[in-house]
Amino acid sequence: MSNEVLLTPGQVIKPILTQENAIEIVEKLYGLRVSKITELNAYDDKNYHIIGNKQEFNNPYINEVSQDGYVLKIINSLDSKKTLMIEAQTELLLFLNKKGISCPLPVKCISGSYFSLQKINPETEEEHAVRLLVYLPGEILTNVPKTNELMLNVGKYVATLERILKEFSHPVYDEHQTIWMLNSVPKLREFLYVLENEEEKRIVSEVIALFEEKVLAIMDRFAKGIIHGDLNERNIVMSPDEKTVGSVIDFGDSHHSCVIFDLIIALCYMMMQSEDLESGKFVIRGYQTVRHLVDDEKSIIKVSVCARLCQSLVLGLYSYKTDPSNEYTLTTQKSGWKLLKKLWLISDEEIASIWDLMSVDNGHEKE
């Protein structure tokens, strides 16, 4: 597992299929009669929202068809090879559901397994892992007003999720690596050719170098655990009041790393949503109502947020150039470059003041 293959330039890994193919898969593997299907946004996988006929189903592991439907996930060919990781993710989702965290609940197929490998494209021998998860209704964060109260609640939720994840462990997570992990930031150098703007290429190169120096070199100092890995505006489902987090979805990037990275990733996307650096203060403040940040962690927030922005910008553009029909992969481009350029030019002292990070810690986490 420690020698897992990461995405390389030029590699096409996204499944190729039609909605008709997806319907056939659901009916064959899960015994559900599909009454409605809608494709969902995704980078490298294919995701569909499936509504099943409540009267017509043939699956001994389904007692009642979910009225909100299901998400059919057809995983890219690279991640489909990591079957032990898919099993670990399934165990994580089952664990979180038992702990009262609202997140997708895996559904067994007719054979009794939580996923299966299928040849989706008849023109290739590639197999793709197929999963079905109960759909969680609600408005995603990107569609609700970006208030300071919302930012505060997101920060609080990130730390609460982190605290619960402390109780879960799985050996497969210990060696799992993907291109989207923050500790994979140096791999971005292989993808810089997608950037046509020389200034943007220079900034990304500078961020990578500083991230290696300021973060990767001292990673042993930070608390570790399993993290969600992609707490963005489309993976957070709001409660009906649209002020608090109701559910969190898409654990496909979950991994074992520095626990502060989940805060950094959420902070990155929340500031892109609000288009306001100061909103980061409320995310951090909410987080610290549950878990106190120590000075080493505070010192890496700015460069780490910049590093995540670089990942999203570079890999998003790479994905788009690989598949120009998928405009979802360009989501970060406009607001992301604006935020990165603004944040990169601000001094560490100034951003610490904006984010209210000036207080000195006592070296202990709040329990």
mmCIF file with all atom_site columns, N, CA and C in Angstrom, residues 140-186:
data_model
loop_
_atom_site.group_PDB
_atom_site.id
_atom_site.type_symbol
_atom_site.label_atom_id
_atom_site.label_alt_id
_atom_site.label_comp_id
_atom_site.label_asym_id
_atom_site.label_entity_id
_atom_site.label_seq_id
_atom_site.pdbx_PDB_ins_code
_atom_site.Cartn_x
_atom_site.Cartn_y
_atom_site.Cartn_z
_atom_site.occupancy
_atom_site.B_iso_or_equiv
_atom_site.pdbx_formal_charge
_atom_site.auth_seq_id
_atom_site.auth_comp_id
_atom_site.auth_asym_id
_atom_site.auth_atom_id
_atom_site.pdbx_PDB_model_num
ATOM 1   N N  . ILE A 1 140 ? -26.924 22.595 -0.398 1.00 0.00 ? 140 ILE A N  1
ATOM 2   C CA . ILE A 1 140 ? -25.485 22.601 -0.157 1.00 0.00 ? 140 ILE A CA 1
ATOM 3   C C  . ILE A 1 140 ? -25.035 24.021 0.185  1.00 0.00 ? 140 ILE A C  1
ATOM 4   N N  . LEU A 1 141 ? -23.908 24.121 0.874  1.00 0.00 ? 141 LEU A N  1
ATOM 5   C CA . LEU A 1 141 ? -23.475 25.406 1.421  1.00 0.00 ? 141 LEU A CA 1
ATOM 6   C C  . LEU A 1 141 ? -23.321 26.484 0.359  1.00 0.00 ? 141 LEU A C  1
ATOM 7   N N  . THR A 1 142 ? -22.907 26.111 -0.831 1.00 0.00 ? 142 THR A N  1
ATOM 8   C CA . THR A 1 142 ? -22.674 27.113 -1.877 1.00 0.00 ? 142 THR A CA 1
ATOM 9   C C  . THR A 1 142 ? -23.936 27.904 -2.223 1.00 0.00 ? 142 THR A C  1
ATOM 10  N N  . ASN A 1 143 ? -25.117 27.352 -1.901 1.00 0.00 ? 143 ASN A N  1
ATOM 11  C CA . ASN A 1 143 ? -26.382 27.986 -2.287 1.00 0.00 ? 143 ASN A CA 1
ATOM 12  C C  . ASN A 1 143 ? -27.045 28.803 -1.183 1.00 0.00 ? 143 ASN A C  1
ATOM 13  N N  . VAL A 1 144 ? -26.392 28.958 -0.032 1.00 0.00 ? 144 VAL A N  1
ATOM 14  C CA . VAL A 1 144 ? -27.011 29.698 1.086  1.00 0.00 ? 144 VAL A CA 1
ATOM 15  C C  . VAL A 1 144 ? -26.208 30.967 1.375  1.00 0.00 ? 144 VAL A C  1
ATOM 16  N N  . PRO A 1 145 ? -26.804 31.947 2.068  1.00 0.00 ? 145 PRO A N  1
ATOM 17  C CA . PRO A 1 145 ? -26.089 33.194 2.396  1.00 0.00 ? 145 PRO A CA 1
ATOM 18  C C  . PRO A 1 145 ? -24.846 32.920 3.242  1.00 0.00 ? 145 PRO A C  1
ATOM 19  N N  . LYS A 1 146 ? -23.736 33.583 2.875  1.00 0.00 ? 146 LYS A N  1
ATOM 20  C CA . LYS A 1 146 ? -22.452 33.352 3.561  1.00 0.00 ? 146 LYS A CA 1
ATOM 21  C C  . LYS A 1 146 ? -22.300 34.348 4.721  1.00 0.00 ? 146 LYS A C  1
ATOM 22  N N  . THR A 1 147 ? -22.969 34.096 5.813  1.00 0.00 ? 147 THR A N  1
ATOM 23  C CA . THR A 1 147 ? -22.931 34.973 6.974  1.00 0.00 ? 147 THR A CA 1
ATOM 24  C C  . THR A 1 147 ? -21.784 34.607 7.903  1.00 0.00 ? 147 THR A C  1
ATOM 25  N N  . ASN A 1 148 ? -21.434 35.544 8.793  1.00 0.00 ? 148 ASN A N  1
ATOM 26  C CA . ASN A 1 148 ? -20.404 35.251 9.801  1.00 0.00 ? 148 ASN A CA 1
ATOM 27  C C  . ASN A 1 148 ? -20.850 34.110 10.711 1.00 0.00 ? 148 ASN A C  1
ATOM 28  N N  . GLU A 1 149 ? -22.145 34.046 10.984 1.00 0.00 ? 149 GLU A N  1
ATOM 29  C CA . GLU A 1 149 ? -22.680 32.965 11.814 1.00 0.00 ? 149 GLU A CA 1
ATOM 30  C C  . GLU A 1 149 ? -22.465 31.614 11.144 1.00 0.00 ? 149 GLU A C  1
ATOM 31  N N  . LEU A 1 150 ? -22.676 31.566 9.834  1.00 0.00 ? 150 LEU A N  1
ATOM 32  C CA . LEU A 1 150 ? -22.453 30.327 9.089  1.00 0.00 ? 150 LEU A CA 1
ATOM 33  C C  . LEU A 1 150 ? -20.984 29.919 9.164  1.00 0.00 ? 150 LEU A C  1
ATOM 34  N N  . MET A 1 151 ? -20.078 30.871 8.964  1.00 0.00 ? 151 MET A N  1
ATOM 35  C CA . MET A 1 151 ? -18.647 30.575 9.017  1.00 0.00 ? 151 MET A CA 1
ATOM 36  C C  . MET A 1 151 ? -18.252 30.034 10.395 1.00 0.00 ? 151 MET A C  1
ATOM 37  N N  . LEU A 1 152 ? -18.807 30.648 11.434 1.00 0.00 ? 152 LEU A N  1
ATOM 38  C CA . LEU A 1 152 ? -18.537 30.208 12.801 1.00 0.00 ? 152 LEU A CA 1
ATOM 39  C C  . LEU A 1 152 ? -18.995 28.764 12.993 1.00 0.00 ? 152 LEU A C  1
ATOM 40  N N  . ASN A 1 153 ? -20.184 28.451 12.496 1.00 0.00 ? 153 ASN A N  1
ATOM 41  C CA . ASN A 1 153 ? -20.738 27.106 12.651 1.00 0.00 ? 153 ASN A CA 1
ATOM 42  C C  . ASN A 1 153 ? -19.975 26.067 11.831 1.00 0.00 ? 153 ASN A C  1
ATOM 43  N N  . VAL A 1 154 ? -19.475 26.467 10.667 1.00 0.00 ? 154 VAL A N  1
ATOM 44  C CA . VAL A 1 154 ? -18.651 25.547 9.873  1.00 0.00 ? 154 VAL A CA 1
ATOM 45  C C  . VAL A 1 154 ? -17.373 25.194 10.636 1.00 0.00 ? 154 VAL A C  1
ATOM 46  N N  . GLY A 1 155 ? -16.719 26.214 11.195 1.00 0.00 ? 155 GLY A N  1
ATOM 47  C CA . GLY A 1 155 ? -15.498 25.953 11.971 1.00 0.00 ? 155 GLY A CA 1
ATOM 48  C C  . GLY A 1 155 ? -15.754 25.031 13.142 1.00 0.00 ? 155 GLY A C  1
ATOM 49  N N  . LYS A 1 156 ? -16.859 25.263 13.828 1.00 0.00 ? 156 LYS A N  1
ATOM 50  C CA . LYS A 1 156 ? -17.224 24.428 14.976 1.00 0.00 ? 156 LYS A CA 1
ATOM 51  C C  . LYS A 1 156 ? -17.474 22.983 14.522 1.00 0.00 ? 156 LYS A C  1
ATOM 52  N N  . TYR A 1 157 ? -18.127 22.832 13.385 1.00 0.00 ? 157 TYR A N  1
ATOM 53  C CA . TYR A 1 157 ? -18.436 21.496 12.872 1.00 0.00 ? 157 TYR A CA 1
ATOM 54  C C  . TYR A 1 157 ? -17.155 20.743 12.493 1.00 0.00 ? 157 TYR A C  1
ATOM 55  N N  . VAL A 1 158 ? -16.215 21.448 11.860 1.00 0.00 ? 158 VAL A N  1
ATOM 56  C CA . VAL A 1 158 ? -14.945 20.818 11.455 1.00 0.00 ? 158 VAL A CA 1
ATOM 57  C C  . VAL A 1 158 ? -14.243 20.213 12.669 1.00 0.00 ? 158 VAL A C  1
ATOM 58  N N  . ALA A 1 159 ? -14.177 20.972 13.752 1.00 0.00 ? 159 ALA A N  1
ATOM 59  C CA . ALA A 1 159 ? -13.499 20.488 14.961 1.00 0.00 ? 159 ALA A CA 1
ATOM 60  C C  . ALA A 1 159 ? -14.285 19.363 15.632 1.00 0.00 ? 159 ALA A C  1
ATOM 61  N N  . THR A 1 160 ? -15.613 19.443 15.584 1.00 0.00 ? 160 THR A N  1
ATOM 62  C CA . THR A 1 160 ? -16.451 18.389 16.172 1.00 0.00 ? 160 THR A CA 1
ATOM 63  C C  . THR A 1 160 ? -16.273 17.083 15.409 1.00 0.00 ? 160 THR A C  1
ATOM 64  N N  . LEU A 1 161 ? -16.276 17.162 14.080 1.00 0.00 ? 161 LEU A N  1
ATOM 65  C CA . LEU A 1 161 ? -16.052 15.975 13.250 1.00 0.00 ? 161 LEU A CA 1
ATOM 66  C C  . LEU A 1 161 ? -14.675 15.387 13.530 1.00 0.00 ? 161 LEU A C  1
ATOM 67  N N  . GLU A 1 162 ? -13.703 16.259 13.647 1.00 0.00 ? 162 GLU A N  1
ATOM 68  C CA . GLU A 1 162 ? -12.336 15.818 13.937 1.00 0.00 ? 162 GLU A CA 1
ATOM 69  C C  . GLU A 1 162 ? -12.265 15.057 15.260 1.00 0.00 ? 162 GLU A C  1
ATOM 70  N N  . ARG A 1 163 ? -12.967 15.557 16.255 1.00 0.00 ? 163 ARG A N  1
ATOM 71  C CA . ARG A 1 163 ? -12.955 14.921 17.578 1.00 0.00 ? 163 ARG A CA 1
ATOM 72  C C  . ARG A 1 163 ? -13.551 13.514 17.508 1.00 0.00 ? 163 ARG A C  1
ATOM 73  N N  . ILE A 1 164 ? -14.619 13.345 16.747 1.00 0.00 ? 164 ILE A N  1
ATOM 74  C CA . ILE A 1 164 ? -15.244 12.028 16.610 1.00 0.00 ? 164 ILE A CA 1
ATOM 75  C C  . ILE A 1 164 ? -14.346 11.088 15.809 1.00 0.00 ? 164 ILE A C  1
ATOM 76  N N  . LEU A 1 165 ? -13.706 11.617 14.769 1.00 0.00 ? 165 LEU A N  1
ATOM 77  C CA . LEU A 1 165 ? -12.815 10.799 13.947 1.00 0.00 ? 165 LEU A CA 1
ATOM 78  C C  . LEU A 1 165 ? -11.617 10.270 14.731 1.00 0.00 ? 165 LEU A C  1
ATOM 79  N N  . LYS A 1 166 ? -11.278 10.919 15.846 1.00 0.00 ? 166 LYS A N  1
ATOM 80  C CA . LYS A 1 166 ? -10.184 10.431 16.694 1.00 0.00 ? 166 LYS A CA 1
ATOM 81  C C  . LYS A 1 166 ? -10.428 9.005  17.172 1.00 0.00 ? 166 LYS A C  1
ATOM 82  N N  . GLU A 1 167 ? -11.701 8.630  17.265 1.00 0.00 ? 167 GLU A N  1
ATOM 83  C CA . GLU A 1 167 ? -12.066 7.314  17.794 1.00 0.00 ? 167 GLU A CA 1
ATOM 84  C C  . GLU A 1 167 ? -11.991 6.213  16.738 1.00 0.00 ? 167 GLU A C  1
ATOM 85  N N  . PHE A 1 168 ? -11.762 6.599  15.489 1.00 0.00 ? 168 PHE A N  1
ATOM 86  C CA . PHE A 1 168 ? -11.741 5.607  14.406 1.00 0.00 ? 168 PHE A CA 1
ATOM 87  C C  . PHE A 1 168 ? -10.322 5.403  13.893 1.00 0.00 ? 168 PHE A C  1
ATOM 88  N N  . SER A 1 169 ? -9.990  4.168  13.653 1.00 0.00 ? 169 SER A N  1
ATOM 89  C CA . SER A 1 169 ? -8.704  3.865  13.025 1.00 0.00 ? 169 SER A CA 1
ATOM 90  C C  . SER A 1 169 ? -8.867  2.670  12.102 1.00 0.00 ? 169 SER A C  1
ATOM 91  N N  . HIS A 1 170 ? -8.034  2.624  11.094 1.00 0.00 ? 170 HIS A N  1
ATOM 92  C CA . HIS A 1 170 ? -8.033  1.498  10.157 1.00 0.00 ? 170 HIS A CA 1
ATOM 93  C C  . HIS A 1 170 ? -6.632  1.436  9.545  1.00 0.00 ? 170 HIS A C  1
ATOM 94  N N  . PRO A 1 171 ? -5.994  0.271  9.542  1.00 0.00 ? 171 PRO A N  1
ATOM 95  C CA . PRO A 1 171 ? -4.602  0.182  9.081  1.00 0.00 ? 171 PRO A CA 1
ATOM 96  C C  . PRO A 1 171 ? -4.381  0.640  7.644  1.00 0.00 ? 171 PRO A C  1
ATOM 97  N N  . VAL A 1 172 ? -5.385  0.488  6.795  1.00 0.00 ? 172 VAL A N  1
ATOM 98  C CA . VAL A 1 172 ? -5.221  0.872  5.386  1.00 0.00 ? 172 VAL A CA 1
ATOM 99  C C  . VAL A 1 172 ? -5.004  2.380  5.250  1.00 0.00 ? 172 VAL A C  1
ATOM 100 N N  . TYR A 1 173 ? -5.632  3.144  6.142  1.00 0.00 ? 173 TYR A N  1
ATOM 101 C CA . TYR A 1 173 ? -5.497  4.599  6.080  1.00 0.00 ? 173 TYR A CA 1
ATOM 102 C C  . TYR A 1 173 ? -4.064  5.064  6.343  1.00 0.00 ? 173 TYR A C  1
ATOM 103 N N  . ASP A 1 174 ? -3.294  4.269  7.077  1.00 0.00 ? 174 ASP A N  1
ATOM 104 C CA . ASP A 1 174 ? -1.956  4.698  7.477  1.00 0.00 ? 174 ASP A CA 1
ATOM 105 C C  . ASP A 1 174 ? -1.013  4.925  6.298  1.00 0.00 ? 174 ASP A C  1
ATOM 106 N N  . GLU A 1 175 ? -1.202  4.176  5.211  1.00 0.00 ? 175 GLU A N  1
ATOM 107 C CA . GLU A 1 175 ? -0.284  4.276  4.069  1.00 0.00 ? 175 GLU A CA 1
ATOM 108 C C  . GLU A 1 175 ? -0.938  4.867  2.832  1.00 0.00 ? 175 GLU A C  1
ATOM 109 N N  . HIS A 1 176 ? -2.203  5.233  2.933  1.00 0.00 ? 176 HIS A N  1
ATOM 110 C CA . HIS A 1 176 ? -2.953  5.713  1.766  1.00 0.00 ? 176 HIS A CA 1
ATOM 111 C C  . HIS A 1 176 ? -2.418  7.059  1.271  1.00 0.00 ? 176 HIS A C  1
ATOM 112 N N  . GLN A 1 177 ? -2.202  7.181  -0.042 1.00 0.00 ? 177 GLN A N  1
ATOM 113 C CA . GLN A 1 177 ? -1.722  8.424  -0.649 1.00 0.00 ? 177 GLN A CA 1
ATOM 114 C C  . GLN A 1 177 ? -2.524  8.758  -1.904 1.00 0.00 ? 177 GLN A C  1
ATOM 115 N N  . THR A 1 178 ? -2.863  10.049 -2.071 1.00 0.00 ? 178 THR A N  1
ATOM 116 C CA . THR A 1 178 ? -3.478  10.502 -3.327 1.00 0.00 ? 178 THR A CA 1
ATOM 117 C C  . THR A 1 178 ? -2.897  11.866 -3.693 1.00 0.00 ? 178 THR A C  1
ATOM 118 N N  . ILE A 1 179 ? -3.110  12.278 -4.916 1.00 0.00 ? 179 ILE A N  1
ATOM 119 C CA . ILE A 1 179 ? -2.591  13.549 -5.413 1.00 0.00 ? 179 ILE A CA 1
ATOM 120 C C  . ILE A 1 179 ? -3.242  14.742 -4.715 1.00 0.00 ? 179 ILE A C  1
ATOM 121 N N  . TRP A 1 180 ? -4.460  14.533 -4.125 1.00 0.00 ? 180 TRP A N  1
ATOM 122 C CA . TRP A 1 180 ? -5.194  15.637 -3.518 1.00 0.00 ? 180 TRP A CA 1
ATOM 123 C C  . TRP A 1 180 ? -4.841  15.881 -2.056 1.00 0.00 ? 180 TRP A C  1
ATOM 124 N N  . MET A 1 181 ? -4.015  15.038 -1.468 1.00 0.00 ? 181 MET A N  1
ATOM 125 C CA . MET A 1 181 ? -3.606  15.278 -0.090 1.00 0.00 ? 181 MET A CA 1
ATOM 126 C C  . MET A 1 181 ? -2.655  16.461 -0.037 1.00 0.00 ? 181 MET A C  1
ATOM 127 N N  . LEU A 1 182 ? -2.705  17.214 1.054  1.00 0.00 ? 182 LEU A N  1
ATOM 128 C CA . LEU A 1 182 ? -1.816  18.368 1.163  1.00 0.00 ? 182 LEU A CA 1
ATOM 129 C C  . LEU A 1 182 ? -0.343  17.958 1.158  1.00 0.00 ? 182 LEU A C  1
ATOM 130 N N  . ASN A 1 183 ? -0.039  16.792 1.698  1.00 0.00 ? 183 ASN A N  1
ATOM 131 C CA . ASN A 1 183 ? 1.377   16.398 1.666  1.00 0.00 ? 183 ASN A CA 1
ATOM 132 C C  . ASN A 1 183 ? 1.832   15.963 0.270  1.00 0.00 ? 183 ASN A C  1
ATOM 133 N N  . SER A 1 184 ? 0.888   15.969 -0.705 1.00 0.00 ? 184 SER A N  1
ATOM 134 C CA . SER A 1 184 ? 1.249   15.687 -2.102 1.00 0.00 ? 184 SER A CA 1
ATOM 135 C C  . SER A 1 184 ? 1.484   16.965 -2.904 1.00 0.00 ? 184 SER A C  1
ATOM 136 N N  . VAL A 1 185 ? 1.445   18.117 -2.247 1.00 0.00 ? 185 VAL A N  1
ATOM 137 C CA . VAL A 1 185 ? 1.613   19.402 -2.937 1.00 0.00 ? 185 VAL A CA 1
ATOM 138 C C  . VAL A 1 185 ? 2.858   19.450 -3.834 1.00 0.00 ? 185 VAL A C  1
ATOM 139 N N  . PRO A 1 186 ? 4.022   18.899 -3.421 1.00 0.00 ? 186 PRO A N  1
ATOM 140 C CA . PRO A 1 186 ? 5.191   18.938 -4.321 1.00 0.00 ? 186 PRO A CA 1
ATOM 141 C C  . PRO A 1 186 ? 4.942   18.281 -5.679 1.00 0.00 ? 186 PRO A C  1
#
